[in-house]
CSV table of C-alpha atoms in Angstrom, one decimal:
chain,number,residue,atom,x,y,z
A,1,MET,CA,-1.5,-46.8,55.4
A,2,LEU,CA,-1.1,-47.0,58.8
A,3,SER,CA,2.4,-48.1,59.1
A,4,ARG,CA,3.1,-44.8,57.1
A,5,VAL,CA,1.6,-42.8,59.8
A,6,VAL,CA,3.2,-44.5,62.7
A,7,LEU,CA,6.6,-43.9,60.6
A,8,SER,CA,5.8,-40.1,60.3
A,9,ALA,CA,4.9,-40.0,64.3
A,10,ALA,CA,8.1,-41.6,65.1
A,11,ALA,CA,9.9,-39.4,62.9
A,12,THR,CA,8.5,-36.2,64.5
A,13,ALA,CA,9.0,-37.9,67.8
A,14,ALA,CA,12.9,-38.4,67.6
A,15,SER,CA,15.0,-36.1,66.0
A,16,SER,CA,17.5,-39.1,65.0
A,17,LEU,CA,14.8,-40.6,62.8
A,18,LYS,CA,14.2,-37.5,60.6
A,19,ASN,CA,16.1,-39.3,57.9
A,20,ALA,CA,13.7,-42.2,58.3
A,21,ALA,CA,10.8,-39.9,57.0
A,22,PHE,CA,12.4,-40.1,53.4
A,23,ILE,CA,13.4,-43.7,53.6
A,24,GLY,CA,9.8,-44.7,55.0
A,25,PRO,CA,7.5,-44.4,52.0
A,26,GLY,CA,10.1,-46.3,49.8
A,27,VAL,CA,10.6,-48.8,52.3
A,28,ILE,CA,6.5,-49.5,52.1
A,29,GLN,CA,6.4,-49.5,48.4
A,30,ALA,CA,9.2,-52.0,48.4
A,31,THR,CA,7.2,-54.1,50.8
A,32,ARG,CA,4.2,-54.3,49.4
A,33,ILE,CA,2.9,-57.1,47.7
A,34,PHE,CA,1.4,-56.9,44.2
A,35,HIS,CA,-0.7,-59.0,42.2
A,36,THR,CA,1.8,-61.6,41.3
A,37,GLY,CA,-0.6,-64.4,39.9
A,38,GLN,CA,-2.9,-65.0,37.1
A,39,PRO,CA,-6.0,-62.6,37.1
A,40,SER,CA,-9.0,-65.0,38.5
A,41,LEU,CA,-11.7,-64.3,35.8
A,42,ALA,CA,-9.4,-64.1,33.0
A,43,PRO,CA,-9.9,-66.4,30.4
A,44,VAL,CA,-13.7,-66.7,30.9
A,45,PRO,CA,-14.8,-70.2,30.2
A,46,PRO,CA,-17.0,-70.2,27.0
A,47,LEU,CA,-20.7,-70.4,27.6
A,48,PRO,CA,-22.2,-74.1,27.2
A,49,GLU,CA,-24.4,-74.0,23.8
A,50,TYR,CA,-27.8,-75.8,25.5
A,51,GLY,CA,-28.8,-75.9,28.9
A,52,GLY,CA,-29.2,-78.9,31.1
A,53,LYS,CA,-32.0,-81.5,29.7
A,54,VAL,CA,-35.2,-81.2,31.9
A,55,ARG,CA,-38.4,-83.0,31.7
A,56,PHE,CA,-41.6,-81.5,32.4
A,57,GLY,CA,-39.5,-78.0,32.2
A,58,LEU,CA,-38.9,-78.4,36.2
A,59,ILE,CA,-36.9,-82.0,37.0
A,60,PRO,CA,-33.6,-82.7,35.5
A,61,GLU,CA,-32.7,-85.5,33.2
A,62,GLU,CA,-30.4,-86.7,36.3
A,63,PHE,CA,-33.2,-87.8,38.5
A,64,PHE,CA,-34.2,-90.2,36.2
A,65,GLN,CA,-31.1,-91.6,35.6
A,66,LEU,CA,-30.3,-91.6,39.1
A,67,LEU,CA,-33.4,-94.3,39.6
A,68,TYR,CA,-33.4,-96.2,36.4
A,69,PRO,CA,-31.0,-99.0,37.5
A,70,LYS,CA,-33.6,-99.3,40.7
A,71,THR,CA,-36.9,-98.7,39.5
A,72,GLY,CA,-36.6,-98.4,35.7
A,73,VAL,CA,-38.4,-96.2,33.2
A,74,THR,CA,-41.6,-95.9,35.4
A,75,GLY,CA,-39.9,-95.3,38.7
A,76,PRO,CA,-39.9,-91.3,39.0
A,77,TYR,CA,-43.3,-91.3,37.6
A,78,VAL,CA,-45.0,-93.3,40.0
A,79,LEU,CA,-42.9,-91.7,42.8
A,80,GLY,CA,-44.3,-88.0,42.1
A,81,THR,CA,-47.9,-89.3,41.5
A,82,GLY,CA,-47.6,-91.2,44.8
A,83,LEU,CA,-46.1,-88.2,46.6
A,84,ILE,CA,-48.9,-85.9,45.1
A,85,LEU,CA,-51.6,-88.0,46.1
A,86,TYR,CA,-49.8,-88.4,49.7
A,87,PHE,CA,-50.0,-84.9,50.1
A,88,LEU,CA,-53.5,-84.3,49.1
A,89,SER,CA,-55.1,-87.1,50.9
A,90,LYS,CA,-53.1,-86.7,54.2
A,91,GLU,CA,-53.8,-83.0,54.0
A,92,ILE,CA,-50.3,-82.3,54.4
A,93,TYR,CA,-50.7,-80.0,51.4
A,94,VAL,CA,-54.0,-78.2,52.1
A,95,ILE,CA,-56.0,-77.1,48.8
A,96,THR,CA,-57.0,-73.3,49.3
A,97,SER,CA,-57.4,-70.3,47.2
A,98,GLU,CA,-53.3,-70.2,46.8
A,99,THR,CA,-54.0,-73.4,44.8
A,100,VAL,CA,-56.4,-71.8,42.3
A,101,SER,CA,-54.1,-68.8,42.0
A,102,GLY,CA,-51.4,-71.3,41.4
A,103,ALA,CA,-53.0,-73.2,39.0
A,104,ALA,CA,-54.1,-70.3,37.0
A,105,LEU,CA,-50.7,-68.8,37.0
A,106,ALA,CA,-49.4,-72.4,35.8
A,107,VAL,CA,-51.7,-72.2,32.9
A,108,LEU,CA,-50.6,-69.1,31.9
A,109,VAL,CA,-47.1,-69.7,32.2
A,110,ILE,CA,-47.2,-73.1,30.3
A,111,TYR,CA,-49.1,-71.2,27.8
A,112,ALA,CA,-46.7,-68.4,27.2
A,113,VAL,CA,-43.5,-70.5,27.4
A,114,LYS,CA,-44.9,-73.1,25.0
A,115,LYS,CA,-45.8,-70.4,22.5
A,116,TYR,CA,-43.2,-67.7,22.7
A,117,GLY,CA,-40.1,-69.4,24.4
A,118,ALA,CA,-38.3,-70.1,21.2
A,119,PHE,CA,-39.1,-66.8,19.7
A,120,ILE,CA,-37.7,-64.9,22.9
A,121,GLY,CA,-34.8,-67.6,22.7
A,122,GLN,CA,-33.8,-66.4,19.3
A,123,PHE,CA,-34.4,-62.5,20.4
A,124,ALA,CA,-32.0,-62.9,22.7
A,125,ASP,CA,-29.4,-64.8,20.5
A,126,LYS,CA,-29.9,-62.1,17.9
A,127,LEU,CA,-29.3,-59.5,20.0
A,128,SER,CA,-26.1,-61.3,21.4
A,129,GLU,CA,-24.9,-61.9,17.5
A,130,GLU,CA,-25.8,-58.1,16.8
A,131,LYS,CA,-23.3,-57.3,19.6
A,132,ILE,CA,-21.1,-59.5,18.0
A,133,ALA,CA,-21.0,-58.2,15.0
A,134,ARG,CA,-20.6,-55.0,16.1
A,135,LEU,CA,-17.5,-55.7,18.1
A,136,GLU,CA,-16.3,-57.9,15.1
A,137,GLU,CA,-16.5,-54.9,12.6
A,138,PHE,CA,-14.9,-52.7,14.9
A,139,LYS,CA,-12.0,-54.8,15.7
A,140,GLN,CA,-11.4,-55.3,11.5
A,141,SER,CA,-11.7,-51.7,11.0
A,142,CYS,CA,-8.8,-51.3,13.4
A,143,ILE,CA,-6.8,-54.5,12.0
A,144,LYS,CA,-7.5,-52.8,8.5
A,145,TYR,CA,-6.0,-49.1,9.7
A,146,ALA,CA,-3.0,-50.9,10.7
A,147,GLU,CA,-2.7,-52.9,7.3
A,148,ASP,CA,-3.3,-49.5,5.6
A,149,GLY,CA,-0.9,-47.7,7.8
A,150,ILE,CA,1.6,-50.8,7.1
A,151,ASP,CA,1.0,-50.5,3.4
A,152,PHE,CA,1.3,-47.1,3.3
A,153,GLU,CA,4.6,-47.0,5.0
A,154,LYS,CA,6.1,-49.6,2.6
A,155,GLU,CA,5.1,-47.4,-0.4
A,156,LYS,CA,6.8,-44.6,0.9
A,157,GLN,CA,9.8,-46.9,1.8
A,158,ALA,CA,10.1,-48.0,-2.1
A,159,VAL,CA,9.6,-44.0,-3.1
A,160,VAL,CA,12.3,-43.2,-1.1
A,161,GLN,CA,14.6,-45.9,-2.4
A,162,LYS,CA,14.1,-44.4,-6.2
A,163,ARG,CA,14.5,-40.6,-4.9
A,164,HIS,CA,17.9,-40.5,-7.1
A,165,TYR,CA,15.8,-40.6,-10.0
A,166,LEU,CA,14.3,-37.5,-9.4
A,167,PHE,CA,17.9,-35.9,-8.3
A,168,ASP,CA,19.3,-37.1,-11.6
A,169,VAL,CA,16.7,-35.6,-13.6
A,170,GLN,CA,16.9,-32.1,-11.8
A,171,ARG,CA,20.4,-31.9,-12.4
A,172,ASN,CA,19.9,-32.5,-15.9
A,173,ASN,CA,17.5,-29.7,-15.8
A,174,ILE,CA,19.6,-27.2,-14.3
A,175,ALA,CA,22.7,-28.4,-16.7
A,176,MET,CA,20.3,-27.8,-19.7
A,177,ALA,CA,19.4,-24.2,-18.3
A,178,PHE,CA,22.7,-23.4,-17.6
A,179,GLU,CA,23.7,-24.4,-21.4
A,180,VAL,CA,20.7,-22.6,-22.5
A,181,ALA,CA,21.7,-19.6,-21.0
A,182,TYR,CA,25.5,-19.7,-21.9
A,183,ARG,CA,24.1,-20.1,-25.8
A,184,GLU,CA,22.1,-17.1,-25.5
A,185,ARG,CA,24.6,-15.0,-24.1
A,186,LEU,CA,27.0,-16.4,-26.8
A,187,HIS,CA,24.8,-15.3,-29.2
A,188,THR,CA,23.9,-11.8,-27.8
A,189,VAL,CA,27.8,-11.0,-27.9
A,190,TYR,CA,28.0,-12.5,-31.6
A,191,ARG,CA,25.1,-10.3,-32.5
A,192,GLU,CA,26.5,-7.2,-30.9
A,193,VAL,CA,30.1,-7.6,-32.6
A,194,LYS,CA,28.6,-7.8,-35.8
A,195,ASN,CA,26.4,-5.1,-34.9
A,196,ARG,CA,29.3,-2.8,-34.6
A,197,LEU,CA,31.2,-4.2,-37.8
A,198,ASP,CA,28.3,-3.6,-39.9
A,199,TYR,CA,28.1,-0.1,-38.7
A,200,HIS,CA,31.7,0.4,-39.7
A,201,ILE,CA,31.2,-1.1,-43.0
A,202,SER,CA,28.0,1.0,-43.9
A,203,VAL,CA,29.8,4.1,-42.6
A,204,GLN,CA,32.6,2.7,-45.4
A,205,ASN,CA,29.9,2.4,-48.5
A,206,MET,CA,28.0,5.7,-47.7
A,207,MET,CA,31.4,7.4,-47.6
A,208,ARG,CA,32.4,6.1,-50.9
A,209,ARG,CA,28.9,6.3,-52.8
A,210,LYS,CA,28.5,10.1,-51.5
A,211,GLU,CA,32.2,10.4,-53.1
A,212,GLN,CA,31.1,8.7,-56.5
A,213,GLU,CA,27.7,11.1,-56.4
A,214,HIS,CA,29.5,14.4,-55.9
A,215,MET,CA,32.2,13.4,-58.4
A,216,ILE,CA,29.6,12.5,-60.8
A,217,ASN,CA,27.7,15.8,-60.2
A,218,TRP,CA,30.9,17.7,-60.4
A,219,LEU,CA,31.7,16.3,-63.6
A,220,GLU,CA,28.0,16.8,-65.3
A,221,LYS,CA,28.1,20.4,-63.9
A,222,LYS,CA,31.6,20.8,-65.7
A,223,VAL,CA,30.6,19.4,-68.8
A,224,VAL,CA,27.3,21.1,-68.9
A,225,GLN,CA,29.2,24.4,-68.5
A,226,SER,CA,31.5,23.6,-70.9
A,227,ILE,CA,28.9,23.2,-73.7
A,228,SER,CA,28.8,26.8,-75.5
A,229,ALA,CA,25.5,28.1,-77.0
A,230,GLN,CA,26.6,27.7,-80.8
A,231,GLN,CA,27.3,24.0,-80.1
A,232,GLU,CA,24.0,23.7,-78.4
A,233,LYS,CA,22.1,25.3,-81.8
A,234,GLU,CA,23.7,23.0,-84.3
A,235,THR,CA,23.5,20.1,-82.2
A,236,ILE,CA,19.8,20.7,-81.8
A,237,ALA,CA,19.2,21.7,-85.5
A,238,LYS,CA,21.3,17.9,-86.4
A,239,CYS,CA,18.6,16.3,-84.1
A,240,ILE,CA,15.4,18.1,-85.9
A,241,GLU,CA,17.1,16.9,-89.4
A,242,ASP,CA,17.3,13.4,-88.2
A,243,LEU,CA,13.9,13.2,-86.7
A,244,LYS,CA,11.9,14.5,-89.7
A,245,LEU,CA,14.1,11.7,-91.9
A,246,LEU,CA,12.7,9.2,-89.4
A,247,ALA,CA,9.5,10.5,-89.7
A,248,LYS,CA,9.4,10.5,-93.6
A,249,LYS,CA,10.5,6.6,-93.6
A,250,ALA,CA,7.7,5.7,-91.1
A,251,GLN,CA,5.4,7.1,-92.9
A,252,ALA,CA,6.4,5.4,-96.2
A,253,GLN,CA,6.3,2.0,-94.8
A,254,PRO,CA,2.7,0.7,-94.0
A,255,VAL,CA,1.4,0.5,-90.4
A,256,MET,CA,1.5,-3.4,-89.5
B,1,MET,CA,-62.0,-65.6,54.7
B,2,ASN,CA,-61.4,-63.6,57.5
B,3,GLU,CA,-58.4,-64.8,58.5
B,4,GLU,CA,-56.9,-64.9,54.6
B,5,LEU,CA,-57.9,-61.0,54.7
B,6,SER,CA,-56.1,-60.8,58.0
B,7,THR,CA,-52.8,-62.3,56.2
B,8,PHE,CA,-52.6,-58.8,54.8
B,9,PHE,CA,-51.7,-57.1,58.2
B,10,TYR,CA,-49.9,-59.6,59.9
B,11,VAL,CA,-46.2,-59.2,58.7
B,12,PRO,CA,-43.7,-62.1,59.1
B,13,VAL,CA,-40.4,-60.3,59.3
B,14,GLY,CA,-37.8,-62.7,58.5
B,15,THR,CA,-39.7,-64.0,55.7
B,16,MET,CA,-40.3,-60.4,54.9
B,17,MET,CA,-36.3,-59.9,54.9
B,18,LEU,CA,-35.6,-62.7,52.4
B,19,ALA,CA,-38.8,-61.8,50.3
B,20,ILE,CA,-37.0,-58.3,49.7
B,21,ALA,CA,-33.6,-59.7,49.2
B,22,PHE,CA,-34.7,-62.5,47.0
B,23,PRO,CA,-35.2,-60.5,43.6
B,24,ALA,CA,-31.7,-59.6,43.8
B,25,ILE,CA,-30.9,-63.3,42.9
B,26,LEU,CA,-33.0,-63.0,39.7
B,27,LEU,CA,-30.8,-60.2,38.4
B,28,PRO,CA,-27.1,-62.0,38.0
B,29,THR,CA,-24.2,-59.9,37.6
B,30,PRO,CA,-22.4,-60.8,34.0
B,31,ASN,CA,-18.6,-61.1,34.3
B,32,ARG,CA,-18.6,-61.3,30.2
B,33,LEU,CA,-19.3,-59.2,27.5
B,34,ILE,CA,-21.8,-61.7,25.5
B,35,THR,CA,-23.9,-63.1,28.1
B,36,ASN,CA,-26.7,-65.9,28.5
B,37,ARG,CA,-30.2,-65.3,27.2
B,38,TRP,CA,-31.7,-64.3,30.8
B,39,ILE,CA,-29.0,-61.4,31.3
B,40,THR,CA,-29.0,-60.5,27.4
B,41,ILE,CA,-32.8,-60.0,27.8
B,42,GLN,CA,-32.6,-58.2,31.1
B,43,GLN,CA,-30.3,-55.7,29.7
B,44,TRP,CA,-32.2,-55.4,26.7
B,45,LEU,CA,-35.4,-54.5,28.9
B,46,ILE,CA,-33.6,-52.3,31.2
B,47,GLN,CA,-32.0,-50.3,28.0
B,48,LEU,CA,-35.6,-49.9,26.7
B,49,ILE,CA,-37.4,-48.7,29.8
B,50,MET,CA,-34.3,-46.5,30.7
B,51,LYS,CA,-34.3,-44.5,27.6
B,52,GLN,CA,-37.7,-43.6,27.8
B,53,LEU,CA,-37.1,-42.7,31.6
B,54,LEU,CA,-33.8,-40.6,31.4
B,55,SER,CA,-34.3,-39.0,28.3
B,56,ILE,CA,-35.9,-35.7,29.9
B,57,HIS,CA,-33.0,-35.1,32.4
B,58,ASN,CA,-29.9,-33.0,31.6
B,59,THR,CA,-26.1,-34.2,32.9
B,60,LYS,CA,-27.1,-33.4,36.9
B,61,GLY,CA,-30.5,-35.1,36.9
B,62,LEU,CA,-28.6,-38.1,35.2
B,63,SER,CA,-26.9,-38.9,38.5
B,64,TRP,CA,-30.2,-40.4,39.5
B,65,SER,CA,-30.0,-42.7,36.8
B,66,LEU,CA,-28.6,-45.5,39.3
B,67,MET,CA,-31.3,-45.1,41.7
B,68,LEU,CA,-34.4,-45.0,39.1
B,69,ILE,CA,-33.3,-48.1,37.7
B,70,THR,CA,-32.7,-49.9,41.0
B,71,LEU,CA,-36.3,-48.8,41.7
B,72,THR,CA,-38.1,-49.7,38.7
B,73,LEU,CA,-36.4,-53.4,38.9
B,74,PHE,CA,-37.0,-53.8,42.4
B,75,ILE,CA,-40.8,-52.7,42.6
B,76,GLY,CA,-41.3,-54.5,39.4
B,77,LEU,CA,-39.8,-57.6,40.4
B,78,THR,CA,-41.0,-58.0,44.0
B,79,ASN,CA,-44.7,-57.4,42.5
B,80,LEU,CA,-44.3,-60.1,40.3
B,81,LEU,CA,-42.8,-62.6,42.8
B,82,GLY,CA,-45.7,-61.7,44.9
B,83,LEU,CA,-48.1,-63.4,42.3
B,84,LEU,CA,-46.3,-66.5,43.0
B,85,PRO,CA,-48.7,-68.8,45.5
B,86,TYR,CA,-47.7,-69.0,48.9
B,87,SER,CA,-45.2,-65.8,48.3
B,88,PHE,CA,-45.1,-62.4,49.9
B,89,ALA,CA,-45.0,-59.2,48.5
B,90,PRO,CA,-43.3,-56.4,50.3
B,91,THR,CA,-44.6,-53.6,47.9
B,92,THR,CA,-48.2,-54.4,49.8
B,93,GLN,CA,-47.0,-52.8,53.0
B,94,LEU,CA,-47.6,-49.3,53.3
B,95,THR,CA,-44.5,-49.1,55.7
B,96,VAL,CA,-42.2,-50.5,52.6
B,97,ASN,CA,-43.8,-48.2,50.1
B,98,LEU,CA,-43.7,-45.0,52.4
B,99,SER,CA,-39.9,-45.7,53.2
B,100,MET,CA,-39.4,-45.5,49.7
B,101,ALA,CA,-41.5,-42.7,48.5
B,102,ILE,CA,-41.1,-40.2,51.6
B,103,PRO,CA,-37.1,-40.0,51.3
B,104,LEU,CA,-37.4,-40.0,47.3
B,105,TRP,CA,-39.7,-37.1,46.7
B,106,THR,CA,-37.8,-35.1,49.6
B,107,GLY,CA,-34.7,-35.9,47.5
B,108,THR,CA,-36.1,-34.0,44.8
B,109,VAL,CA,-37.9,-31.4,46.2
B,110,VAL,CA,-36.0,-30.1,49.0
B,111,PRO,CA,-32.6,-29.2,46.9
B,112,GLY,CA,-35.0,-27.7,44.3
B,113,PHE,CA,-36.7,-25.2,46.9
B,114,ARG,CA,-32.8,-24.9,48.3
B,115,TYR,CA,-31.0,-24.3,45.2
B,116,LYS,CA,-33.2,-22.8,43.3
B,117,THR,CA,-35.9,-21.6,45.0
B,118,LYS,CA,-37.7,-19.1,42.2
B,119,ILE,CA,-38.3,-21.7,39.9
B,120,SER,CA,-39.6,-24.3,42.6
B,121,LEU,CA,-42.2,-21.7,43.9
B,122,ALA,CA,-42.9,-20.7,40.1
B,123,HIS,CA,-44.3,-24.3,39.7
B,124,LEU,CA,-46.8,-23.7,42.5
B,125,LEU,CA,-48.8,-21.4,40.0
B,126,PRO,CA,-49.0,-22.8,36.1
B,127,GLN,CA,-49.2,-20.2,33.5
B,128,GLY,CA,-52.0,-18.1,32.3
B,129,THR,CA,-54.4,-18.4,35.3
B,130,PRO,CA,-56.9,-15.4,36.0
B,131,MET,CA,-55.7,-13.1,38.9
B,132,PHE,CA,-58.7,-14.0,41.5
B,133,LEU,CA,-57.9,-17.6,40.9
B,134,ILE,CA,-54.2,-16.9,42.4
B,135,PRO,CA,-54.8,-17.5,45.8
B,136,MET,CA,-56.8,-20.6,45.5
B,137,ILE,CA,-54.6,-22.2,43.1
B,138,ILE,CA,-51.4,-21.7,45.3
B,139,ILE,CA,-53.1,-23.3,48.2
B,140,ILE,CA,-54.4,-26.6,45.9
B,141,GLU,CA,-50.8,-26.5,44.4
B,142,THR,CA,-49.0,-26.5,47.7
B,143,ILE,CA,-51.1,-29.2,49.2
B,144,SER,CA,-50.8,-31.0,45.9
B,145,LEU,CA,-47.0,-30.8,46.2
B,146,LEU,CA,-47.1,-31.9,49.8
B,147,ILE,CA,-49.4,-34.9,49.3
B,148,ARG,CA,-47.3,-36.5,46.6
B,149,PRO,CA,-45.0,-38.9,48.9
B,150,VAL,CA,-48.5,-40.1,50.4
B,151,THR,CA,-50.0,-40.5,46.9
B,152,LEU,CA,-47.1,-42.6,46.0
B,153,ALA,CA,-47.1,-44.9,48.4
B,154,VAL,CA,-50.8,-45.5,49.0
B,155,ARG,CA,-51.3,-46.1,44.9
B,156,LEU,CA,-48.6,-48.4,45.0
B,157,THR,CA,-49.7,-50.4,48.2
B,158,ALA,CA,-53.6,-50.0,47.1
B,159,ASN,CA,-52.8,-51.3,43.4
B,160,ILE,CA,-50.9,-54.5,44.5
B,161,THR,CA,-53.3,-55.1,47.2
B,162,ALA,CA,-56.4,-54.8,45.6
B,163,GLY,CA,-55.1,-57.1,42.7
B,164,HIS,CA,-54.0,-59.9,45.4
B,165,SER,CA,-57.0,-59.7,47.5
B,166,LEU,CA,-59.3,-60.3,44.1
B,167,ILE,CA,-57.1,-63.3,43.2
B,168,HIS,CA,-57.6,-64.5,46.5
B,169,LEU,CA,-61.0,-64.0,46.8
B,170,THR,CA,-61.9,-65.4,43.4
B,171,GLY,CA,-59.8,-68.4,43.9
B,172,THR,CA,-61.9,-69.4,47.1
B,173,ALA,CA,-65.1,-68.8,45.3
B,174,THR,CA,-63.9,-71.5,42.9
B,175,LEU,CA,-62.8,-73.7,45.9
B,176,THR,CA,-66.8,-73.2,47.5
B,177,LEU,CA,-68.2,-73.5,44.2
B,178,SER,CA,-67.0,-76.7,43.3
B,179,SER,CA,-68.9,-78.5,45.9
B,180,ILE,CA,-71.8,-76.5,45.5
B,181,HIS,CA,-71.8,-76.8,41.6
B,182,SER,CA,-68.9,-77.9,39.9
B,183,MET,CA,-69.7,-76.4,36.3
B,184,THR,CA,-69.4,-72.7,37.4
B,185,ILE,CA,-66.0,-73.3,38.3
B,186,THR,CA,-64.9,-73.0,34.8
B,187,VAL,CA,-66.2,-69.4,34.9
B,188,THR,CA,-64.6,-68.2,38.1
B,189,PHE,CA,-61.2,-70.1,37.0
B,190,VAL,CA,-61.1,-68.2,33.8
B,191,THR,CA,-61.5,-65.1,35.6
B,192,VAL,CA,-58.9,-65.8,37.9
B,193,ILE,CA,-56.6,-66.1,34.8
B,194,LEU,CA,-57.8,-62.9,33.8
B,195,LEU,CA,-57.1,-61.3,37.0
B,196,THR,CA,-53.6,-62.9,36.8
B,197,ILE,CA,-52.8,-61.5,33.5
B,198,LEU,CA,-54.2,-58.3,34.8
B,199,GLU,CA,-52.1,-58.4,37.8
B,200,LEU,CA,-49.1,-59.2,35.9
B,201,ALA,CA,-49.5,-56.0,33.9
B,202,VAL,CA,-50.4,-53.9,37.0
B,203,ALA,CA,-47.2,-54.9,38.4
B,204,LEU,CA,-44.8,-54.2,35.8
B,205,ILE,CA,-46.9,-50.9,35.3
B,206,GLN,CA,-46.9,-49.6,38.8
B,207,ALA,CA,-42.9,-50.2,39.0
B,208,TYR,CA,-42.8,-47.9,36.1
B,209,VAL,CA,-45.1,-45.5,37.0
B,210,PHE,CA,-43.6,-45.0,40.6
B,211,ALA,CA,-40.3,-44.3,38.9
B,212,LEU,CA,-41.8,-42.2,36.1
B,213,LEU,CA,-43.1,-40.1,38.6
B,214,ILE,CA,-40.2,-39.7,40.8
B,215,SER,CA,-37.9,-38.6,37.7
B,216,LEU,CA,-40.8,-36.1,36.5
B,217,TYR,CA,-40.4,-34.4,40.2
B,218,LEU,CA,-36.5,-34.7,39.6
B,219,HIS,CA,-36.9,-32.7,36.2
B,220,GLU,CA,-39.2,-30.0,37.7
B,221,ASN,CA,-37.3,-29.0,40.5
B,222,ALA,CA,-33.2,-29.8,39.5
């Protein structure tokens, strides 16, 4: 950063170096040394599963192993007892009120560790396991989301392959619609033409019938006109005579 | 006995700096997500305490959260470490507690008076006081406001010092009695154990109370 200040100062000082102000920052960026090696903390080495073995909760096992070749199994114990007695007898360690308070604290701490130590350890392990379970669940849900996306994409690709079926069906539908429309129009045309022709036929029939009726009426009228009054009387008298004869015949035969 | 009492006023400066800095060793910084048991339990405890402490604050007040956590941890750990034999608790010295209490109290009250003068002054008069009591109440509340840093410091000092004194005295009594009549030392030893339990509780509670009061002053004023 200081070199940038120096460069800008030099650029303002000398007018021939005005172009250097543009090159300056680029040069600094190019010569900056970035991290080229591995990051120092990753990958983090795994935690050991059990702590180092200790005796009396304080003295590591390695101390006993160290003294074993020279003094055997009882060596460290004898050393410890001797040291304590030496300090006490020579008053290098003076017994004061601090000793009493230290003893009380030691009693408390040993009692608490023996009674609740395992419980606290399990509690801590449970907390860690819950955390791991949450992270694992999140990871699984991310993976599942990605897999679901992949399946969905594959499904859509398969559907796209079968698109031509849809197009064929649509094409067929449209062809059928065209056909239906064409047939309907054909039928309409046929009906209209038949209508016109029927009209002409019925007009002809009606004309003929009218002519027939007119002729019949005219004939009847002429015939009725041609019957004279004398002929009418004679015909009626003859009919009455015939009816009388028939009546006599009917009376003569019994009614069945 | 006199020389043991005077140990509370003789301040070894070199070891005092060590005693103040030592608790930091007991609070490791995790470099991984799933940590060992020690750090896991510490994180759980801090979460438990801080949820209580910080739930009342708004976003602006939560910028104090690191300060409050540091305060609780420092006071709690130094008190607990002071219970070990031949150790020194810096919170027994009034200087240490005053130098914690006065800046923190000032930091909660002075910005409150500067930016929200009306609300800060309104806290001096509780709701629903009768009219004739108002002048008295204002004076009393002002005095109580101004005396708060002193009370914070003196409360902590007195509690921890008294506990330490009791344990030392009872321990000395046990030693003296052991040459007179050995059977009574069981009584005094049990007393020392009970006092130690009490002191352990007091150590943690005082830390919590200190931070809680500061967060309350913060909530009132800002």
